[in-house]
Coordinates of C-alpha atoms in Angstrom, one line a residue:
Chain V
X1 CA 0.0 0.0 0.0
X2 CA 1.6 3.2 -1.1
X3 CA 1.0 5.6 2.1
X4 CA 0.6 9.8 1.3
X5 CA 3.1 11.3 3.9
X6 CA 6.6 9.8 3.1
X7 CA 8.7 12.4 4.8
X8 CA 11.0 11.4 7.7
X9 CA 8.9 11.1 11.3
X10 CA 9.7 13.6 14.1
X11 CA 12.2 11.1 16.0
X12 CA 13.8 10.6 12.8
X13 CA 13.9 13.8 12.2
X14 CA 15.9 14.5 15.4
X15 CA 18.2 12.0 15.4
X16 CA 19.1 12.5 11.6
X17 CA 19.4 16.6 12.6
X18 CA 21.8 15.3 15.3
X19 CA 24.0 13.3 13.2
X20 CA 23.7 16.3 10.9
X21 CA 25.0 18.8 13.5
X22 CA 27.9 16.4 13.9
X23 CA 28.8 16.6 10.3
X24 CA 28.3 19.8 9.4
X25 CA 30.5 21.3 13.4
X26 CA 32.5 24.1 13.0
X27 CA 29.9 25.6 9.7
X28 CA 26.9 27.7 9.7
X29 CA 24.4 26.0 7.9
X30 CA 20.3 27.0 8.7
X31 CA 16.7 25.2 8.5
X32 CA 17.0 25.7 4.8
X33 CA 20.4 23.7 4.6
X34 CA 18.5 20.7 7.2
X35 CA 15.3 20.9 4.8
X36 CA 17.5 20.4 2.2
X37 CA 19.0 17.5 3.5
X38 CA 16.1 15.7 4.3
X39 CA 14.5 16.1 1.2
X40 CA 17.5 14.3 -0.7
X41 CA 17.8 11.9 2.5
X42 CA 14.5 11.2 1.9
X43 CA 14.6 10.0 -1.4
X44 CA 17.6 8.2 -0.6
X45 CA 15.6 6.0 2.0
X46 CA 13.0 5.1 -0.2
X47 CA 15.4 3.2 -1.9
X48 CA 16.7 1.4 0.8
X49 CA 16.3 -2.4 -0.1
X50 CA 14.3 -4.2 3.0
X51 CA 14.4 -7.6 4.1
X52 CA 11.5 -9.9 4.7
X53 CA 9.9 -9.9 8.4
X54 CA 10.3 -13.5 9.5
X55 CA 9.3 -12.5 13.4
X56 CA 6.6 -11.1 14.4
X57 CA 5.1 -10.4 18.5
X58 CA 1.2 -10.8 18.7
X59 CA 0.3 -8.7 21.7
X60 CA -2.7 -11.5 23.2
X61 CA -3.4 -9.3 25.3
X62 CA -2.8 -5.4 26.3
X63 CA -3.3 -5.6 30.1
X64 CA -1.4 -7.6 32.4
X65 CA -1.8 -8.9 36.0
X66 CA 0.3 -7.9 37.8
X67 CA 2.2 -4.4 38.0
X68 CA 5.7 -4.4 38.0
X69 CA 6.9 -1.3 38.5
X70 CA 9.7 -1.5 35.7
X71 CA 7.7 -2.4 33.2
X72 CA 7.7 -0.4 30.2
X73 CA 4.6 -0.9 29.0
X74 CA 2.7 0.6 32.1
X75 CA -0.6 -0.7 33.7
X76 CA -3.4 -1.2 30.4
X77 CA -7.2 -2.3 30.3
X78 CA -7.5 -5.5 29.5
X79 CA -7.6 -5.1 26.1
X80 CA -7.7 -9.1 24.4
X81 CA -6.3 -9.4 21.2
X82 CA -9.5 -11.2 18.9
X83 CA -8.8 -14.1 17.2
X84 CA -10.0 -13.2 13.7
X85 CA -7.2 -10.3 14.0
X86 CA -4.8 -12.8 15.6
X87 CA -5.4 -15.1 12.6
X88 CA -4.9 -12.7 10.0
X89 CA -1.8 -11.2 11.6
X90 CA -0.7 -14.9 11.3
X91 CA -2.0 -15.1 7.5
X92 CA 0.1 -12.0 6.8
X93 CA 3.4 -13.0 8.5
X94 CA 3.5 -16.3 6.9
X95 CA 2.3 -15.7 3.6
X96 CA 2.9 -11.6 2.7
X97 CA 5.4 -10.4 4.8
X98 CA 7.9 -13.5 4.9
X99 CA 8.4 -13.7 0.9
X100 CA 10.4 -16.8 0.4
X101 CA 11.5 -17.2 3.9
X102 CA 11.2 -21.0 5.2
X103 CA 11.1 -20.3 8.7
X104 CA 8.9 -17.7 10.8
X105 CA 9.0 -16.9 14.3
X106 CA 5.9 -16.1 16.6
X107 CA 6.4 -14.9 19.7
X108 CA 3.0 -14.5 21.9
X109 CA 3.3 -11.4 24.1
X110 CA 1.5 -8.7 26.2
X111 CA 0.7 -7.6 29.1
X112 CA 0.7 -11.0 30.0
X113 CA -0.4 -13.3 27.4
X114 CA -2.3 -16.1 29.2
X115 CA -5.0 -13.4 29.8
X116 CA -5.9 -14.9 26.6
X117 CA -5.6 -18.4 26.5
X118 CA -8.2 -19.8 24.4
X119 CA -6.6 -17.3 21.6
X120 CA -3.3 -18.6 22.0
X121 CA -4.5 -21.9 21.6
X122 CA -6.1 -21.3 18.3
X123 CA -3.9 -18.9 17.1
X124 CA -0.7 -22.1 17.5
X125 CA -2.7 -24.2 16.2
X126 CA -4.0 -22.2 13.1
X127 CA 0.0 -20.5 12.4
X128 CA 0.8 -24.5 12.5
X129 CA -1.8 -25.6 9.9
X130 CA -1.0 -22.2 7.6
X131 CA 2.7 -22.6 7.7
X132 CA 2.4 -26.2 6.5
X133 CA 0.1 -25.5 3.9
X134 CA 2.4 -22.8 2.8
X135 CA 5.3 -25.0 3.1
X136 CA 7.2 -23.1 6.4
X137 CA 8.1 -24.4 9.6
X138 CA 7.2 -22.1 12.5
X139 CA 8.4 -21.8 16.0
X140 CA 6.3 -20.1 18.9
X141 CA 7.9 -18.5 21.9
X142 CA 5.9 -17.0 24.9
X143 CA 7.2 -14.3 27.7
X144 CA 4.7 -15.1 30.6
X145 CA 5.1 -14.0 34.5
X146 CA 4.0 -17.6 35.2
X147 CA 1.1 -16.7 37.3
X148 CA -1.6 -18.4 34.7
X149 CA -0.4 -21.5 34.4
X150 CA -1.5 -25.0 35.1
X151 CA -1.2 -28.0 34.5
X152 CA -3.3 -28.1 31.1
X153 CA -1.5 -25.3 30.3
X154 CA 1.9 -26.1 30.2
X155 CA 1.2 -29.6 28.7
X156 CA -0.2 -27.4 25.5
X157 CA 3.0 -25.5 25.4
X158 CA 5.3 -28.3 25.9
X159 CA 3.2 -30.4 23.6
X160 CA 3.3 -27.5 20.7
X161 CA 7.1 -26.5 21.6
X162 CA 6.3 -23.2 22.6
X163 CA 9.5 -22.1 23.9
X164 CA 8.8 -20.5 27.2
X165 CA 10.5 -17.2 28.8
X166 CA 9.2 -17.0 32.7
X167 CA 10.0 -13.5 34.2
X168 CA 11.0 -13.6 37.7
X169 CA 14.1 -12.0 39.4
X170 CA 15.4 -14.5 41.8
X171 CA 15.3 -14.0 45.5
X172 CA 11.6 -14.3 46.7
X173 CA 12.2 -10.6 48.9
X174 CA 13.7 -9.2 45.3
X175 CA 11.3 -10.1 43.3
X176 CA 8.3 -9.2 45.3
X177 CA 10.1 -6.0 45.8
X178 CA 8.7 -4.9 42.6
X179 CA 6.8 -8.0 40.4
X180 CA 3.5 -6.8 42.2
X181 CA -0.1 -7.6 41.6
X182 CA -2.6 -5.3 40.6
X183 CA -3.7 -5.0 44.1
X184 CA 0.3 -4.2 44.8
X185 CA 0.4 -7.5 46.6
X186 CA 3.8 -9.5 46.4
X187 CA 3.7 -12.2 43.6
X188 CA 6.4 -14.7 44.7
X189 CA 4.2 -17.5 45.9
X190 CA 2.1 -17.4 42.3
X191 CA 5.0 -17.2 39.6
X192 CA 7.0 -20.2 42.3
X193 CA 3.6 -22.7 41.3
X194 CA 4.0 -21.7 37.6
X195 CA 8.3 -22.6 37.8
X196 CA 7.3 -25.6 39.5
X197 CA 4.9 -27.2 36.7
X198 CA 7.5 -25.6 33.9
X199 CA 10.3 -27.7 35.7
X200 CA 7.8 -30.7 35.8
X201 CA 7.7 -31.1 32.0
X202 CA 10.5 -28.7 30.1
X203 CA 13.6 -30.0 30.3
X204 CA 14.7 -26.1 30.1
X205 CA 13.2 -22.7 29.4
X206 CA 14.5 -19.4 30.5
X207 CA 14.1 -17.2 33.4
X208 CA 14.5 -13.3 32.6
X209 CA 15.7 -11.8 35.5
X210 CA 15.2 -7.7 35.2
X211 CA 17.5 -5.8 37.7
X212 CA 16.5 -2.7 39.4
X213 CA 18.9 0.0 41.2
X214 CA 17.8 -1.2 44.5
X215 CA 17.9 -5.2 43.9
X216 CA 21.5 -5.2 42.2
X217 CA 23.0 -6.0 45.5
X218 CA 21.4 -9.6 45.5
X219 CA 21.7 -10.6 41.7
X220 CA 24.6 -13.1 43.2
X221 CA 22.4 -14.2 45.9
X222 CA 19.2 -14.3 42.8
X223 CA 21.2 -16.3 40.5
X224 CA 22.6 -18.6 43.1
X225 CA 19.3 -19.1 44.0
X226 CA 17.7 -19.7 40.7
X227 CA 20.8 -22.2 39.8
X228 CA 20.0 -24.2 42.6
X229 CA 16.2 -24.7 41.9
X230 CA 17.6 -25.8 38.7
X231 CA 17.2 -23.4 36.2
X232 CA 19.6 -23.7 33.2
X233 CA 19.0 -20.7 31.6
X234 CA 19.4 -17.6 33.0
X235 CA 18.6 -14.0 31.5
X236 CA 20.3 -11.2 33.4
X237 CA 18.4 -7.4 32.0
X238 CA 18.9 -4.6 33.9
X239 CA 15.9 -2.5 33.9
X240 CA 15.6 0.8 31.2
X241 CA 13.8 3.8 31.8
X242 CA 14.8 4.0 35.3
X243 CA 17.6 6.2 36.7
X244 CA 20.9 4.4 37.4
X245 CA 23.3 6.4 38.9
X246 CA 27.4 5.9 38.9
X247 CA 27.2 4.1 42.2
X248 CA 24.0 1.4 41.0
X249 CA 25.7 0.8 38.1
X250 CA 29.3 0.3 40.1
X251 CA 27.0 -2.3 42.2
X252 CA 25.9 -4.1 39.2
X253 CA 28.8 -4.9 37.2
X254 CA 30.4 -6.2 40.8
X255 CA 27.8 -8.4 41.3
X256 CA 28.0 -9.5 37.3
X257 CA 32.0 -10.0 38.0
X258 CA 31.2 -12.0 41.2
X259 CA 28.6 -14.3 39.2
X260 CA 31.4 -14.4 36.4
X261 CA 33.9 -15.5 38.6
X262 CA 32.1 -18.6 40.7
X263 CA 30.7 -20.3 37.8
X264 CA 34.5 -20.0 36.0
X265 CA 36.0 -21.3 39.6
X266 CA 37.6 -24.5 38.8
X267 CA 36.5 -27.2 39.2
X268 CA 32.6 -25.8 39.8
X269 CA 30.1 -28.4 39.0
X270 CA 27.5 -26.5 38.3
X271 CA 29.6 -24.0 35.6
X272 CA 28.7 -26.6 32.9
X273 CA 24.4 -26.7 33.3
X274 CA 23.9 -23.3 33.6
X275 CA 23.6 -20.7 31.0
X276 CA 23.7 -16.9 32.0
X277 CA 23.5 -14.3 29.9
X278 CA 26.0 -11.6 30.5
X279 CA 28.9 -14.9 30.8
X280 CA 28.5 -16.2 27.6
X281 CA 29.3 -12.2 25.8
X282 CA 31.7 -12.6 28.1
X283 CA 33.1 -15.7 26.6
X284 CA 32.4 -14.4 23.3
X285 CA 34.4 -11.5 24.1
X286 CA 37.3 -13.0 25.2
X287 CA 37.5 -15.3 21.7
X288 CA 37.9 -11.9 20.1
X289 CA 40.6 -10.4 21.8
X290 CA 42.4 -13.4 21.1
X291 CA 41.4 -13.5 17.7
X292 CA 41.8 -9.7 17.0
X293 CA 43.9 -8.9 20.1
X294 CA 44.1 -5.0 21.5
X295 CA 41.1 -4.3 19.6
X296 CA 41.9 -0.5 18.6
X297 CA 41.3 -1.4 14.8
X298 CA 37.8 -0.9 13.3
X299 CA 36.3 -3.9 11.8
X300 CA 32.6 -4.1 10.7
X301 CA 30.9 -6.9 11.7
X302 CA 27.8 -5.8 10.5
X303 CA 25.9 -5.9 13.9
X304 CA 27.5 -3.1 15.9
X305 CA 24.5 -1.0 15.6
X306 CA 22.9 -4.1 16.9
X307 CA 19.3 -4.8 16.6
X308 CA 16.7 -4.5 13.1
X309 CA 13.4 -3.8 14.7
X310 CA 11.1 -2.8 12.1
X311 CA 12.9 -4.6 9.1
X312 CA 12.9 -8.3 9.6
X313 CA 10.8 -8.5 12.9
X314 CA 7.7 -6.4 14.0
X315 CA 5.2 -6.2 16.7
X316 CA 1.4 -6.1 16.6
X317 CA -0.6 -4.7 18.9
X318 CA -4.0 -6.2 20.6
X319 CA -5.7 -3.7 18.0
X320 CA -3.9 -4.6 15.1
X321 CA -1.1 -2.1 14.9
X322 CA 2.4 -2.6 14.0
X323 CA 5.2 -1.7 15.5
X324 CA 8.9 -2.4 14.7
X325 CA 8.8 -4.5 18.2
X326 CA 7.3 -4.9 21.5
X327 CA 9.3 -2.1 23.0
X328 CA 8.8 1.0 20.7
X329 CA 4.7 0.1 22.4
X330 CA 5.3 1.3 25.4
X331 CA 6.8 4.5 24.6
X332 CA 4.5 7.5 23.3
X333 CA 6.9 9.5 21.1
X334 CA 8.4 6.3 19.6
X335 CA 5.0 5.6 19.2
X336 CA 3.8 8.1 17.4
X337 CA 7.2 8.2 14.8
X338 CA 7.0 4.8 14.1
X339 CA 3.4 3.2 13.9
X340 CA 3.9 1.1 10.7
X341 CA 0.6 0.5 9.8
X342 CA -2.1 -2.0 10.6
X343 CA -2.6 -5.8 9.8
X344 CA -5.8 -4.5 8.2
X345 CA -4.2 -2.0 5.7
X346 CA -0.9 -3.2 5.6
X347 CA 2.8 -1.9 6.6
X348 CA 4.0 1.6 5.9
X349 CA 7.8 0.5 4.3
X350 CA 9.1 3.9 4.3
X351 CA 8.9 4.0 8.1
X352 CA 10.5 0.5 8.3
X353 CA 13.6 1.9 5.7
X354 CA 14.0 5.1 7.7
X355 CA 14.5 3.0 10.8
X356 CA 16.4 1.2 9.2
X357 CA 18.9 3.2 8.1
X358 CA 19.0 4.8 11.0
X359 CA 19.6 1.5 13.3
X360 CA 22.4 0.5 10.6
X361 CA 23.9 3.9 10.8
X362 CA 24.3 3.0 14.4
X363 CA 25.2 5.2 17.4
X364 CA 26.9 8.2 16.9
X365 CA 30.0 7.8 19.7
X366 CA 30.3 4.1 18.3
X367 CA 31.6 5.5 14.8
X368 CA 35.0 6.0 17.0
X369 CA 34.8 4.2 19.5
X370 CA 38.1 1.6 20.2
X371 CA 35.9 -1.0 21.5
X372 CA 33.8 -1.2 18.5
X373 CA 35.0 -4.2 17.8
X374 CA 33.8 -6.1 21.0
X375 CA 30.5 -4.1 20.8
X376 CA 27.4 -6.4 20.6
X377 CA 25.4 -3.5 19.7
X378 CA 22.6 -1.2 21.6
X379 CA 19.3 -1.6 21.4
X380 CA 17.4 1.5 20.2
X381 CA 14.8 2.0 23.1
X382 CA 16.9 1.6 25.3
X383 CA 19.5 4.2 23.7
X384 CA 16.3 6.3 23.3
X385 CA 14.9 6.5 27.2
X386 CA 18.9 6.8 28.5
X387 CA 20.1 9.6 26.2
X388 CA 16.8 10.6 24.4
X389 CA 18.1 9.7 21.0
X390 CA 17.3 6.3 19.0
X391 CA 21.3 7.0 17.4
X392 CA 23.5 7.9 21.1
X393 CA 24.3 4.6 23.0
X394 CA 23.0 3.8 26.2
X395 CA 25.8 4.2 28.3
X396 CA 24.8 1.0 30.3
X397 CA 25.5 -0.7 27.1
X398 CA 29.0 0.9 26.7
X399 CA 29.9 -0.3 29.7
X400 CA 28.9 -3.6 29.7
X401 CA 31.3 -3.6 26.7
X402 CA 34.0 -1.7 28.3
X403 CA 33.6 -4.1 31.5
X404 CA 33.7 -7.3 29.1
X405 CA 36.8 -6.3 27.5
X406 CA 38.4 -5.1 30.6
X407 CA 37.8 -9.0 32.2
X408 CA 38.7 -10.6 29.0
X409 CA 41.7 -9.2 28.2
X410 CA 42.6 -9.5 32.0
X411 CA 42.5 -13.3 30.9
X412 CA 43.9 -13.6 28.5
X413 CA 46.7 -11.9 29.5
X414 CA 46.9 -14.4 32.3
X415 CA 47.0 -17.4 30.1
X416 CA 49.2 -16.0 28.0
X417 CA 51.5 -15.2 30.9
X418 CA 51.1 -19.0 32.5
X419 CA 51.5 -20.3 28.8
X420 CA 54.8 -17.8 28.3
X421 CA 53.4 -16.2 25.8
X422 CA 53.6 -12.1 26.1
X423 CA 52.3 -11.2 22.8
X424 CA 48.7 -11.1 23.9
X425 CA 47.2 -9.5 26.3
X426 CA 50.3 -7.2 27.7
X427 CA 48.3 -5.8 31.3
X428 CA 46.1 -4.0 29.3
X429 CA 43.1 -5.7 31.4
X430 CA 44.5 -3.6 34.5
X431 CA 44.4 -0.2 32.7
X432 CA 41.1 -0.8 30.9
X433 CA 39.7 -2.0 34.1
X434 CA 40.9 1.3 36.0
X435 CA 38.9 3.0 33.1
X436 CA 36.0 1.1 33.6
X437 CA 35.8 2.3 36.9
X438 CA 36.7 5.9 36.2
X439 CA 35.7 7.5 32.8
X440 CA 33.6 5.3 32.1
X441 CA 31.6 4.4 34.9
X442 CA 31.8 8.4 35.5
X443 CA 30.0 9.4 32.0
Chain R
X1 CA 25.5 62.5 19.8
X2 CA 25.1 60.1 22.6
X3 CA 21.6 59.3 21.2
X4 CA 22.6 58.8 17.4
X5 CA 25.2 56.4 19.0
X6 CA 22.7 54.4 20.7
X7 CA 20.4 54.8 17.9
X8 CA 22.9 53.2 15.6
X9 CA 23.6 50.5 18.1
X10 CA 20.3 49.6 18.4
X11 CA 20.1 49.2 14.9
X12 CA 22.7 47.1 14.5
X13 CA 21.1 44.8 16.9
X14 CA 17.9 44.4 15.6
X15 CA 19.7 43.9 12.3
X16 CA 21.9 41.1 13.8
X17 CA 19.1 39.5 15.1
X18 CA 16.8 39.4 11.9
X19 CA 19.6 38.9 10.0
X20 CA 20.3 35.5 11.8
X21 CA 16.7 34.5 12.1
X22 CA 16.0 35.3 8.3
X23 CA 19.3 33.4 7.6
X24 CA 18.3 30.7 9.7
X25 CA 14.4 30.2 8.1
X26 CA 15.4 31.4 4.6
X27 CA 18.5 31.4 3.8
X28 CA 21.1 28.4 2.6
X29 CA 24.7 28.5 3.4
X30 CA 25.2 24.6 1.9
X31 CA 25.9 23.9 -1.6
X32 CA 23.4 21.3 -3.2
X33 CA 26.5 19.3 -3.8
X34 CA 27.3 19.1 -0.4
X35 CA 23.8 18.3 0.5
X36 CA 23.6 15.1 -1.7
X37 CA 26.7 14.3 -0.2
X38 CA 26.0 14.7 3.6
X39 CA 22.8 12.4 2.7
X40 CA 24.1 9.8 0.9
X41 CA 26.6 9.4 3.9
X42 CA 23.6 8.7 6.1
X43 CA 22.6 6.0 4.4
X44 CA 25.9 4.2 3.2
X45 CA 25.3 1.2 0.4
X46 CA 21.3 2.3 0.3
X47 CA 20.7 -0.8 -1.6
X48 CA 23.2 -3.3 0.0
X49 CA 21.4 -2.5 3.5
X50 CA 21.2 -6.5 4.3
X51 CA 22.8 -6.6 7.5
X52 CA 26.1 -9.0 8.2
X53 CA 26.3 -11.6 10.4
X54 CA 26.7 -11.2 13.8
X55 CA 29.7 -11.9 15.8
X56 CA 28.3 -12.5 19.1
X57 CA 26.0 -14.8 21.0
X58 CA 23.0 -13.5 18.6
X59 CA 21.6 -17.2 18.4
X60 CA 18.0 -18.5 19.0
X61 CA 18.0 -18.2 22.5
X62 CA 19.7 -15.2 23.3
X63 CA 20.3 -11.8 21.5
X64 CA 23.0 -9.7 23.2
X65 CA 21.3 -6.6 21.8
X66 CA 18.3 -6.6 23.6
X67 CA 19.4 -8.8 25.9
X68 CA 16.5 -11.0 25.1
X69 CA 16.4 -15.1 24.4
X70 CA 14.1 -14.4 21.4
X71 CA 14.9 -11.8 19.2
X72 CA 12.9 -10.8 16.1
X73 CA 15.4 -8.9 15.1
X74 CA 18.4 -10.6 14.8
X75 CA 17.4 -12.0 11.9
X76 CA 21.2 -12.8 10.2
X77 CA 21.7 -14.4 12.9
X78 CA 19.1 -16.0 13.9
X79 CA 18.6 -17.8 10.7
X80 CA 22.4 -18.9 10.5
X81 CA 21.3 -21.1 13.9
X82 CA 18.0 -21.8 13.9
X83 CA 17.2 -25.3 14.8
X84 CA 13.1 -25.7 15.1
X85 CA 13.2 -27.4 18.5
X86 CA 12.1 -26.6 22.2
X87 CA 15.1 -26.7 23.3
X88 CA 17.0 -24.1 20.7
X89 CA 13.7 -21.6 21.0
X90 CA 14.0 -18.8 23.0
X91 CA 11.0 -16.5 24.5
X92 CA 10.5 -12.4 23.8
X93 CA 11.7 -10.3 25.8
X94 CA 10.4 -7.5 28.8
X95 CA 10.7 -5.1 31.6

């Protein structure tokens, strides 16, 4: 569908004015010059080459409940996504907006999807029979707070491989602390019946753990105690759009480096079963400085700007909107600039190119930055509450990369050093570790 | 005297300050050559935009970028280690 208004969108706008003030420092240029700009960049965009959307997140339902108080999608009515608009959502993914792709990926969201249970049957069930018929395999995941589930339940999920994502943050004081219900009453005991049956009959599924200022001192004590119920796979997130100052953040990454260093203790029988997010980069990372060693060089690896919201995954709402994904919802302004279209009338491409571009142009300070290399990327929200532009990293993010570098080169310096090797690794863990602490921690 | 001077200075004010604000509404201080150019450099390769695979843990059950287990985005990657099982699937992310 060919939409009327193809000009940039007021976010774009100010994040492609900010990359143009960067450019164009040191010269007086005026509203004309920008005008100007845009109009070209415009055009430019439209012929941005897109790549099918082989993801999509079906918001069952709008409302949610409980009320944590991170969320980022706020407390909603209960708003239930129907299942003729479910279904054709479905229709769309697999047959329109995947072209030739052999693979799609559903992922059942809200508020908390469960709300709506006899639509997420049917809508599994239908996606199943439509990918077949159209000759594509497709895989169903489903973030839940664990509350809904019984028995019946889970043995649908396991049953249809529904890969499950339970949200709960460890500790039963941290996660009551803010995983509250409606009524603001604490949550623990509900989610803990909901672990139990997933335990009974998925040999794994993940546990998201989201992080607050205030619960960072127990994420050791969280994720010991998650490790010992047996969870195997672990999701550490701190929270976005709330405040984090120097010394919460400080707090964090000690706690991450404490976590880091007891499941890499020798000898540490449970190092091999469980899988936590922030050690695996951290494994990652330390492949690459051995591979590309210091790091100062500037490689493209395609992926520093990170995420691709918008081009090859998208979000629908309860009312049949699309978003690029489930976090652009809960934000108004983001919102507003990037509403793709609806399932009804179809997707607005010139907003997914702009986005696009923009995502692939990547943040500003990264176009320097030394540790670009090591960078797994930002994702745009997130850059977008911290620093109020989609294109100017979330400092969280930099230093997760700064703090991953910092510990890998510290070990590989040691090996090298027990190994008698020097060329690798020459102490520059200790200074980029001081800077960690310092400059970094102190921007 | 003292008046013409301030007079005058006032004058050149107000001209200062319309003169900026009608250069800054109306005016064009960029060449259209530099204007393609400082476009074209936001969007670098506009037809090649296909994204390149990923160097880090970007697999089915965990994207490093939104620090999810199931991201719709990280399509490159995704695809390059997709196995349709439970046990490679990974769930959206929130909070």
């Amino acid at each position: 569908m060919k939409f009327a208004m193809e000009s940039l969108s007021l976010v774009g706008r100010k994040n492609f004015l900010r990359i143009i003030h960067r450019k164009l420092r040191g010269k007086l240029y005026t509203l004309t010059d920008v005008e100007k700009i845009f109009r070209i960049l415009a055009d430019n965009i439209r012929s941005v080459s897109l790549p099918p959307i082989s993801r999509a997140e079906l918001f069952l339902a709008d409302g949610c409940n409980l009320n944590c108080t991170y969320c980022f999608e706020g407390l909603k009515p209960r708003r239930l996504m129907p299942l003729e608009l479910a279904q054709t959502a479905v229709e769309r993914l697999v047959k329109e907006w995947s072209r030739d792709e052999k693979v799609v990926g559903i992922a059942l969201f809200g508020g908390e999807p469960l709300l709506n249970w006899p639509v997420l049957k049917r809508v599994v069930e239908y996606a199943k029979e439509n990918a077949q018929r159209s000759g594509k395999q497709v895989s169903f995941f489903v973030t839940t707070n664990g509350t809904l589930l019984n028995s019946e339940r889970v043995r649908f999920l396991k049953d249809h491989q529904v890969y499950v994502m339970l949200s709960m943050d460890g500790l039963p004081e941290v996660h009551d602390r803010h995983r509250r219900t409606v009524k603001n009453r604490p949550s623990f005991s509900l989610v803990w019946r909901g672990f139990q049956l997933l335990r009974e009959h998925y040999e794994t599924f993940d546990v998201r753990m989201t992080v607050m200022p205030d619960t960072a001192p127990l994420l050791f004590e969280s994720v010991m105690f998650l490790s010992e119920h047996g969870v195997s796979n672990i999701v550490i997130v701190p929270a976005f759009g709330v405040e984090w100052r120097l010394d919460d953040r400080k707090v964090y990454w000690q706690q991450i480096r404490r976590i880091a260093e007891h499941f890499r203790s020798a000898g540490r029988q449970d190092s091999a079963s469980v899988r936590i997010s922030p050690l695996q980069d951290l494994e990652k990372t330390e492949e690459l400085v051995k591979r590309i060693g210091g790091g100062s060089e500037q490689n493209d690896f395609g992926c520093y700007s990170g995420c691709y919201a918008g081009a090859n995954g998208v979000a629908v709402t309860s009312s049949g909107e699309i978003f690029p994904c489930s976090a652009f919802v809960g934000s108004k302004e983001l919102r507003e600039s990037y509403r793709l279209g609806t399932v009804q009338e179809g997707l607005n491409n010139f907003r997914r190119q702009e986005l696009y571009v923009l995502n692939r142009y990547g943040g500003l300070k990264c176009q320097q930055c030394s540790l670009r290399s090591f960078c797994q990327g930002t994702c745009m929200v997130a850059n977008h509450y911290a620093t109020g532009y989609l294109v100017e990293p979330d400092p969280m993010t930099c230093q997760k990369t700064a703090f991953y570098v910092s510990i890998a080169k510290r070990r590989v310096h040691e090996a090298c050093m027990a190994s008698g090797l020097t060329h690798l690794g020459s102490g520059e863990g200790e200074k980029n570790e001081d800077w960690v602490d310092s400059d970094l921690l102190g921007s | 005297m003292f008046a013409e001077g301030r007079r005058q200075w006032i004058k050149k004010l107000l001209g200062g300050v319309f003169g900026i604000i009608g250069l800054a509404t109306l005016g064009s201080t960029i060449g259209d050559e530099e204007a393609h150019a400082i476009a074209h450099s936001l969007v670098p390769n506009s037809t090649e935009l296909s994204g390149g695979p990923c160097n880090f843990t970007c697999t089915p059950t965990y994207c490093p970028s939104c620090h999810g287990t199931y991201c719709p985005n990280c399509h490159p990657c995704y695809q390059a280690t997709y196995i349709p099982n439970a046990s490679s699937m990974g769930g959206a992310v929130k909070g």
